[in-house]
Amino acid sequence: NAGVTQTPKFQVLKTGQSMTLQCAQDMNHEYMSWYRQDPGMGLRLIHYSVGAGITDQGEVPNGYNVSRSTTEDFPLRLLSAAPSQTSVYFCASSYRRTSNGYTFGSGTRLTVV
Amino acid sequence: KNEVEQSPQNLTAQEGEFITINCSYSVGISALHWLQQHPGGGIVSLFMLSSGKKKHGRLIATINIQEKHSSLHITASHPRDSAVYICAVTGERSNFGNEKLTFGTGTRLTIIP
């Protein structure tokens, strides 16, 4: 049982490049979400999904796309990276009806130069 | 003013001391979460609660819904408790208690041997 797996752990992009941050979970969790963490600010929700085929925007969705074709995977796409997207990104998942909280991935540190 | 405020921002204590971290929120909620972020960056869910009190080992979390306030206590603190502790809430319009978290900025706890 691997939990939530995020790849890559580190990435450096040039402005304008595209990339996909991968997130996979093997716990059959319905709910998956992406957050970014910036110094001096709390984690902020980018996008979330309550099940396969269903996604919605969070607090800071601009510049990011997501899709949820399977229960297990929830990739985050940066179509044209900008320096403002330099951040640490976390994926998290949970059952929809739970009192046990979330399981977080180990994070991806992204630098856009 | 942020919807979720934590205090103190930084806390340094001697090993063995009783620790209290506070969280106040300004919105109606369906649940409150306490998370621990290790120095290496990983995030672990400690508690999810909507009323009363929960205990796990040396950690105790309480919530007062009427006062919109929660506390995280650590008894017999140890250097391995050194981490950032993050409070987060799920708004009361959530049907499931675990969607669209709003986070505080965290409390950095350092326990000195």
PDB file of C-alpha atoms in Angstrom:
ATOM      1  CA  ASN A   1       0.000   0.000   0.000  1.00  0.00           C
ATOM      2  CA  ALA A   2       1.977   2.987  -1.315  1.00  0.00           C
ATOM      3  CA  GLY A   3      -0.462   5.751  -0.270  1.00  0.00           C
ATOM      4  CA  VAL A   4      -0.179   8.899  -2.401  1.00  0.00           C
ATOM      5  CA  THR A   5       2.717   8.975  -4.854  1.00  0.00           C
ATOM      6  CA  GLN A   6       3.850  12.246  -6.406  1.00  0.00           C
ATOM      7  CA  THR A   7       6.394  12.574  -9.172  1.00  0.00           C
ATOM      8  CA  PRO A   8       8.759  14.199  -9.768  1.00  0.00           C
ATOM      9  CA  LYS A   9      10.138  15.354  -6.400  1.00  0.00           C
ATOM     10  CA  PHE A  10      12.080  18.244  -7.947  1.00  0.00           C
ATOM     11  CA  GLN A  11      11.755  20.038 -11.277  1.00  0.00           C
ATOM     12  CA  VAL A  12      13.264  23.120 -12.885  1.00  0.00           C
ATOM     13  CA  LEU A  13      11.407  24.603 -15.849  1.00  0.00           C
ATOM     14  CA  LYS A  14      12.067  27.509 -18.139  1.00  0.00           C
ATOM     15  CA  THR A  15       9.358  30.122 -18.538  1.00  0.00           C
ATOM     16  CA  GLY A  16       6.876  28.989 -21.150  1.00  0.00           C
ATOM     17  CA  GLN A  17       7.607  25.265 -20.862  1.00  0.00           C
ATOM     18  CA  SER A  18       4.860  22.809 -20.075  1.00  0.00           C
ATOM     19  CA  MET A  19       4.886  19.860 -17.739  1.00  0.00           C
ATOM     20  CA  THR A  20       2.650  17.482 -15.828  1.00  0.00           C
ATOM     21  CA  LEU A  21       2.925  16.738 -12.129  1.00  0.00           C
ATOM     22  CA  GLN A  22       1.776  13.219 -11.451  1.00  0.00           C
ATOM     23  CA  CYS A  23      -0.296  12.076  -8.480  1.00  0.00           C
ATOM     24  CA  ALA A  24      -1.467   8.520  -7.920  1.00  0.00           C
ATOM     25  CA  GLN A  25      -3.153   6.836  -4.965  1.00  0.00           C
ATOM     26  CA  ASP A  26      -3.909   3.182  -4.334  1.00  0.00           C
ATOM     27  CA  MET A  27      -6.439   3.543  -1.517  1.00  0.00           C
ATOM     28  CA  ASN A  28      -9.546   3.885  -3.723  1.00  0.00           C
ATOM     29  CA  HIS A  29     -10.096   7.415  -2.388  1.00  0.00           C
ATOM     30  CA  GLU A  30     -12.856   9.332  -4.149  1.00  0.00           C
ATOM     31  CA  TYR A  31     -11.519  12.801  -3.293  1.00  0.00           C
ATOM     32  CA  MET A  32      -8.214  14.084  -4.669  1.00  0.00           C
ATOM     33  CA  SER A  33      -6.801  17.585  -4.618  1.00  0.00           C
ATOM     34  CA  TRP A  34      -3.791  19.706  -5.506  1.00  0.00           C
ATOM     35  CA  TYR A  35      -2.348  22.426  -3.273  1.00  0.00           C
ATOM     36  CA  ARG A  36       0.531  24.824  -3.570  1.00  0.00           C
ATOM     37  CA  GLN A  37       2.595  26.010  -0.622  1.00  0.00           C
ATOM     38  CA  ASP A  38       4.420  29.322  -0.745  1.00  0.00           C
ATOM     39  CA  PRO A  39       6.593  30.903   1.977  1.00  0.00           C
ATOM     40  CA  GLY A  40       4.552  32.880   4.513  1.00  0.00           C
ATOM     41  CA  MET A  41       1.264  31.631   3.119  1.00  0.00           C
ATOM     42  CA  GLY A  42      -0.880  28.671   3.986  1.00  0.00           C
ATOM     43  CA  LEU A  43      -1.451  25.858   1.552  1.00  0.00           C
ATOM     44  CA  ARG A  44      -3.875  26.936  -1.156  1.00  0.00           C
ATOM     45  CA  LEU A  45      -6.203  24.722  -3.146  1.00  0.00           C
ATOM     46  CA  ILE A  46      -5.606  24.671  -6.912  1.00  0.00           C
ATOM     47  CA  HIS A  47      -8.060  22.048  -8.203  1.00  0.00           C
ATOM     48  CA  TYR A  48      -9.932  19.139  -6.735  1.00  0.00           C
ATOM     49  CA  SER A  49     -11.942  16.105  -7.803  1.00  0.00           C
ATOM     50  CA  VAL A  50     -14.689  14.193  -6.039  1.00  0.00           C
ATOM     51  CA  GLY A  51     -14.523  11.219  -8.388  1.00  0.00           C
ATOM     52  CA  ALA A  52     -13.497  10.019 -11.827  1.00  0.00           C
ATOM     53  CA  GLY A  53     -14.673  12.436 -14.487  1.00  0.00           C
ATOM     54  CA  ILE A  54     -15.482  15.220 -12.000  1.00  0.00           C
ATOM     55  CA  THR A  55     -13.153  18.136 -11.311  1.00  0.00           C
ATOM     56  CA  ASP A  56     -13.590  21.661  -9.999  1.00  0.00           C
ATOM     57  CA  GLN A  57     -11.525  24.760  -9.370  1.00  0.00           C
ATOM     58  CA  GLY A  58     -10.088  25.757  -6.057  1.00  0.00           C
ATOM     59  CA  GLU A  59      -8.761  29.067  -4.804  1.00  0.00           C
ATOM     60  CA  VAL A  60      -5.874  29.528  -7.281  1.00  0.00           C
ATOM     61  CA  PRO A  61      -6.688  27.609 -10.500  1.00  0.00           C
ATOM     62  CA  ASN A  62      -5.266  29.999 -13.117  1.00  0.00           C
ATOM     63  CA  GLY A  63      -2.438  28.503 -15.151  1.00  0.00           C
ATOM     64  CA  TYR A  64      -3.253  24.925 -14.181  1.00  0.00           C
ATOM     65  CA  ASN A  65      -5.380  22.183 -15.728  1.00  0.00           C
ATOM     66  CA  VAL A  66      -6.458  18.856 -14.298  1.00  0.00           C
ATOM     67  CA  SER A  67      -8.327  15.759 -15.383  1.00  0.00           C
ATOM     68  CA  ARG A  68      -9.497  12.649 -13.557  1.00  0.00           C
ATOM     69  CA  SER A  69      -9.952   9.758 -15.954  1.00  0.00           C
ATOM     70  CA  THR A  70      -9.449   7.089 -13.276  1.00  0.00           C
ATOM     71  CA  THR A  71      -9.997   6.918  -9.527  1.00  0.00           C
ATOM     72  CA  GLU A  72      -6.264   6.418  -8.982  1.00  0.00           C
ATOM     73  CA  ASP A  73      -4.700   9.273 -10.952  1.00  0.00           C
ATOM     74  CA  PHE A  74      -5.049  13.049 -10.776  1.00  0.00           C
ATOM     75  CA  PRO A  75      -2.368  14.804 -12.847  1.00  0.00           C
ATOM     76  CA  LEU A  76      -1.771  18.562 -12.687  1.00  0.00           C
ATOM     77  CA  ARG A  77      -0.734  20.257 -15.922  1.00  0.00           C
ATOM     78  CA  LEU A  78       1.124  23.518 -16.315  1.00  0.00           C
ATOM     79  CA  LEU A  79       0.593  24.562 -19.929  1.00  0.00           C
ATOM     80  CA  SER A  80       2.987  27.531 -19.994  1.00  0.00           C
ATOM     81  CA  ALA A  81       5.051  27.820 -16.838  1.00  0.00           C
ATOM     82  CA  ALA A  82       5.584  31.232 -15.243  1.00  0.00           C
ATOM     83  CA  PRO A  83       7.964  32.263 -12.435  1.00  0.00           C
ATOM     84  CA  SER A  84       4.889  32.898 -10.241  1.00  0.00           C
ATOM     85  CA  GLN A  85       4.285  29.147 -10.328  1.00  0.00           C
ATOM     86  CA  THR A  86       7.521  28.477  -8.454  1.00  0.00           C
ATOM     87  CA  SER A  87       6.248  26.669  -5.388  1.00  0.00           C
ATOM     88  CA  VAL A  88       5.972  23.353  -3.581  1.00  0.00           C
ATOM     89  CA  TYR A  89       3.009  21.329  -4.790  1.00  0.00           C
ATOM     90  CA  PHE A  90       1.177  18.723  -2.728  1.00  0.00           C
ATOM     91  CA  CYS A  91      -1.394  16.205  -3.810  1.00  0.00           C
ATOM     92  CA  ALA A  92      -3.809  14.844  -1.186  1.00  0.00           C
ATOM     93  CA  SER A  93      -6.605  12.305  -1.169  1.00  0.00           C
ATOM     94  CA  SER A  94      -9.304  10.984   1.133  1.00  0.00           C
ATOM     95  CA  TYR A  95     -12.539   9.064   1.260  1.00  0.00           C
ATOM     96  CA  ARG A  96     -15.499  11.385   0.865  1.00  0.00           C
ATOM     97  CA  ARG A  97     -17.162  10.313   4.100  1.00  0.00           C
ATOM     98  CA  THR A  98     -14.389   9.976   6.595  1.00  0.00           C
ATOM     99  CA  SER A  99     -13.288  11.188   9.974  1.00  0.00           C
ATOM    100  CA  ASN A 100      -9.670  10.289   9.280  1.00  0.00           C
ATOM    101  CA  GLY A 101      -8.566  13.306   7.290  1.00  0.00           C
ATOM    102  CA  TYR A 102      -6.284  13.352   4.292  1.00  0.00           C
ATOM    103  CA  THR A 103      -3.292  11.428   2.984  1.00  0.00           C
ATOM    104  CA  PHE A 104      -0.686  13.718   1.434  1.00  0.00           C
ATOM    105  CA  GLY A 105       1.949  13.032  -1.161  1.00  0.00           C
ATOM    106  CA  SER A 106       5.566  13.933  -0.420  1.00  0.00           C
ATOM    107  CA  GLY A 107       5.470  17.067  -2.536  1.00  0.00           C
ATOM    108  CA  THR A 108       7.043  18.403  -5.731  1.00  0.00           C
ATOM    109  CA  ARG A 109       9.391  21.370  -5.521  1.00  0.00           C
ATOM    110  CA  LEU A 110       9.026  23.304  -8.789  1.00  0.00           C
ATOM    111  CA  THR A 111      11.246  26.178  -9.842  1.00  0.00           C
ATOM    112  CA  VAL A 112      10.424  28.218 -12.944  1.00  0.00           C
ATOM    113  CA  VAL A 113      13.298  30.345 -14.223  1.00  0.00           C
TER     114      VAL A 113
ATOM    115  CA  LYS B   1      -7.890  39.018   7.889  1.00  0.00           C
ATOM    116  CA  ASN B   2      -7.345  35.357   7.109  1.00  0.00           C
ATOM    117  CA  GLU B   3     -10.218  32.970   7.684  1.00  0.00           C
ATOM    118  CA  VAL B   4      -7.908  30.735   9.743  1.00  0.00           C
ATOM    119  CA  GLU B   5      -5.483  32.267  12.224  1.00  0.00           C
ATOM    120  CA  GLN B   6      -2.918  30.360  14.235  1.00  0.00           C
ATOM    121  CA  SER B   7      -0.909  31.403  17.264  1.00  0.00           C
ATOM    122  CA  PRO B   8       1.871  31.521  18.026  1.00  0.00           C
ATOM    123  CA  GLN B   9       3.682  31.615  14.683  1.00  0.00           C
ATOM    124  CA  ASN B  10       6.830  30.270  16.306  1.00  0.00           C
ATOM    125  CA  LEU B  11       7.265  28.395  19.562  1.00  0.00           C
ATOM    126  CA  THR B  12      10.453  27.161  21.198  1.00  0.00           C
ATOM    127  CA  ALA B  13      10.257  25.020  24.326  1.00  0.00           C
ATOM    128  CA  GLN B  14      12.354  22.687  26.429  1.00  0.00           C
ATOM    129  CA  GLU B  15      11.927  18.946  26.202  1.00  0.00           C
ATOM    130  CA  GLY B  16       9.189  17.760  28.526  1.00  0.00           C
ATOM    131  CA  GLU B  17       7.142  20.957  28.455  1.00  0.00           C
ATOM    132  CA  PHE B  18       3.394  20.988  27.784  1.00  0.00           C
ATOM    133  CA  ILE B  19       2.717  22.641  24.427  1.00  0.00           C
ATOM    134  CA  THR B  20      -0.420  24.458  23.275  1.00  0.00           C
ATOM    135  CA  ILE B  21      -1.015  25.726  19.744  1.00  0.00           C
ATOM    136  CA  ASN B  22      -4.141  27.717  19.026  1.00  0.00           C
ATOM    137  CA  CYS B  23      -6.343  28.058  15.959  1.00  0.00           C
ATOM    138  CA  SER B  24      -9.189  30.515  15.462  1.00  0.00           C
ATOM    139  CA  TYR B  25     -11.451  30.648  12.447  1.00  0.00           C
ATOM    140  CA  SER B  26     -13.998  33.167  11.251  1.00  0.00           C
ATOM    141  CA  VAL B  27     -16.325  31.055   9.102  1.00  0.00           C
ATOM    142  CA  GLY B  28     -18.834  28.312   9.766  1.00  0.00           C
ATOM    143  CA  ILE B  29     -17.198  24.941   9.407  1.00  0.00           C
ATOM    144  CA  SER B  30     -18.095  21.297   9.031  1.00  0.00           C
ATOM    145  CA  ALA B  31     -14.711  20.045  10.282  1.00  0.00           C
ATOM    146  CA  LEU B  32     -11.324  21.205  11.508  1.00  0.00           C
ATOM    147  CA  HIS B  33      -8.051  19.469  10.749  1.00  0.00           C
ATOM    148  CA  TRP B  34      -4.651  19.483  12.428  1.00  0.00           C
ATOM    149  CA  LEU B  35      -1.697  18.568  10.234  1.00  0.00           C
ATOM    150  CA  GLN B  36       1.992  18.109  10.946  1.00  0.00           C
ATOM    151  CA  GLN B  37       4.647  19.089   8.406  1.00  0.00           C
ATOM    152  CA  HIS B  38       8.012  17.498   9.064  1.00  0.00           C
ATOM    153  CA  PRO B  39      11.284  19.371   8.541  1.00  0.00           C
ATOM    154  CA  GLY B  40      11.728  17.340   5.362  1.00  0.00           C
ATOM    155  CA  GLY B  41       8.458  18.728   4.025  1.00  0.00           C
ATOM    156  CA  GLY B  42       6.099  15.756   4.301  1.00  0.00           C
ATOM    157  CA  ILE B  43       2.593  16.439   5.642  1.00  0.00           C
ATOM    158  CA  VAL B  44       0.720  14.081   7.946  1.00  0.00           C
ATOM    159  CA  SER B  45      -2.899  14.380   9.031  1.00  0.00           C
ATOM    160  CA  LEU B  46      -3.085  14.304  12.838  1.00  0.00           C
ATOM    161  CA  PHE B  47      -6.737  14.953  13.637  1.00  0.00           C
ATOM    162  CA  MET B  48     -10.032  15.707  11.978  1.00  0.00           C
ATOM    163  CA  LEU B  49     -12.724  16.850  14.384  1.00  0.00           C
ATOM    164  CA  SER B  50     -16.080  18.579  14.337  1.00  0.00           C
ATOM    165  CA  SER B  51     -16.785  18.646  18.066  1.00  0.00           C
ATOM    166  CA  GLY B  52     -15.295  17.877  21.448  1.00  0.00           C
ATOM    167  CA  LYS B  53     -11.880  16.339  21.839  1.00  0.00           C
ATOM    168  CA  LYS B  54      -9.646  13.701  20.291  1.00  0.00           C
ATOM    169  CA  LYS B  55      -6.489  12.110  21.684  1.00  0.00           C
ATOM    170  CA  HIS B  56      -3.723  10.147  20.020  1.00  0.00           C
ATOM    171  CA  GLY B  57      -0.733   9.261  22.137  1.00  0.00           C
ATOM    172  CA  ARG B  58       0.727  12.493  23.547  1.00  0.00           C
ATOM    173  CA  LEU B  59      -1.361  14.688  21.230  1.00  0.00           C
ATOM    174  CA  ILE B  60      -4.755  16.110  22.154  1.00  0.00           C
ATOM    175  CA  ALA B  61      -6.986  18.251  19.946  1.00  0.00           C
ATOM    176  CA  THR B  62     -10.000  20.163  21.194  1.00  0.00           C
ATOM    177  CA  ILE B  63     -12.568  22.323  19.460  1.00  0.00           C
ATOM    178  CA  ASN B  64     -15.128  24.846  20.717  1.00  0.00           C
ATOM    179  CA  ILE B  65     -17.616  25.410  17.926  1.00  0.00           C
ATOM    180  CA  GLN B  66     -19.381  28.310  19.653  1.00  0.00           C
ATOM    181  CA  GLU B  67     -16.104  30.205  20.140  1.00  0.00           C
ATOM    182  CA  LYS B  68     -14.718  29.154  16.723  1.00  0.00           C
ATOM    183  CA  HIS B  69     -11.503  27.995  18.362  1.00  0.00           C
ATOM    184  CA  SER B  70      -9.395  24.862  18.485  1.00  0.00           C
ATOM    185  CA  SER B  71      -6.267  23.922  20.391  1.00  0.00           C
ATOM    186  CA  LEU B  72      -3.611  21.303  19.804  1.00  0.00           C
ATOM    187  CA  HIS B  73      -1.794  20.136  22.923  1.00  0.00           C
ATOM    188  CA  ILE B  74       1.377  18.075  23.161  1.00  0.00           C
ATOM    189  CA  THR B  75       2.205  16.523  26.520  1.00  0.00           C
ATOM    190  CA  ALA B  76       5.773  15.614  27.541  1.00  0.00           C
ATOM    191  CA  SER B  77       7.186  17.247  24.393  1.00  0.00           C
ATOM    192  CA  HIS B  78      10.189  15.663  22.690  1.00  0.00           C
ATOM    193  CA  PRO B  79      12.654  16.961  20.093  1.00  0.00           C
ATOM    194  CA  ARG B  80      11.033  14.675  17.514  1.00  0.00           C
ATOM    195  CA  ASP B  81       7.858  16.783  17.890  1.00  0.00           C
ATOM    196  CA  SER B  82       9.718  19.661  16.209  1.00  0.00           C
ATOM    197  CA  ALA B  83       7.702  20.444  13.092  1.00  0.00           C
ATOM    198  CA  VAL B  84       5.246  22.912  11.624  1.00  0.00           C
ATOM    199  CA  TYR B  85       1.698  22.325  12.864  1.00  0.00           C
ATOM    200  CA  ILE B  86      -1.036  23.461  10.503  1.00  0.00           C
ATOM    201  CA  CYS B  87      -4.704  24.076  11.223  1.00  0.00           C
ATOM    202  CA  ALA B  88      -7.226  23.812   8.387  1.00  0.00           C
ATOM    203  CA  VAL B  89     -11.005  24.008   8.127  1.00  0.00           C
ATOM    204  CA  THR B  90     -13.685  22.736   5.768  1.00  0.00           C
ATOM    205  CA  GLY B  91     -16.537  25.186   5.216  1.00  0.00           C
ATOM    206  CA  GLU B  92     -20.005  24.355   6.490  1.00  0.00           C
ATOM    207  CA  ARG B  93     -21.386  24.124   2.956  1.00  0.00           C
ATOM    208  CA  SER B  94     -19.317  21.016   2.374  1.00  0.00           C
ATOM    209  CA  ASN B  95     -21.446  17.898   2.205  1.00  0.00           C
ATOM    210  CA  PHE B  96     -18.643  15.619   3.152  1.00  0.00           C
ATOM    211  CA  GLY B  97     -16.472  17.367   5.688  1.00  0.00           C
ATOM    212  CA  ASN B  98     -13.275  16.880   3.805  1.00  0.00           C
ATOM    213  CA  GLU B  99     -13.374  19.073   0.726  1.00  0.00           C
ATOM    214  CA  LYS B 100     -11.832  22.444  -0.053  1.00  0.00           C
ATOM    215  CA  LEU B 101      -9.669  23.002   2.966  1.00  0.00           C
ATOM    216  CA  THR B 102      -8.687  26.511   4.039  1.00  0.00           C
ATOM    217  CA  PHE B 103      -5.370  26.529   5.842  1.00  0.00           C
ATOM    218  CA  GLY B 104      -3.693  28.587   8.504  1.00  0.00           C
ATOM    219  CA  THR B 105      -0.080  29.587   7.943  1.00  0.00           C
ATOM    220  CA  GLY B 106       1.231  27.154  10.534  1.00  0.00           C
ATOM    221  CA  THR B 107       3.056  27.202  13.862  1.00  0.00           C
ATOM    222  CA  ARG B 108       6.734  26.293  13.811  1.00  0.00           C
ATOM    223  CA  LEU B 109       7.518  24.292  16.957  1.00  0.00           C
ATOM    224  CA  THR B 110      11.077  23.650  18.104  1.00  0.00           C
ATOM    225  CA  ILE B 111      11.730  21.429  21.108  1.00  0.00           C
ATOM    226  CA  ILE B 112      15.192  21.804  22.625  1.00  0.00           C
ATOM    227  CA  PRO B 113      16.726  18.754  24.356  1.00  0.00           C
TER     228      PRO B 113
END
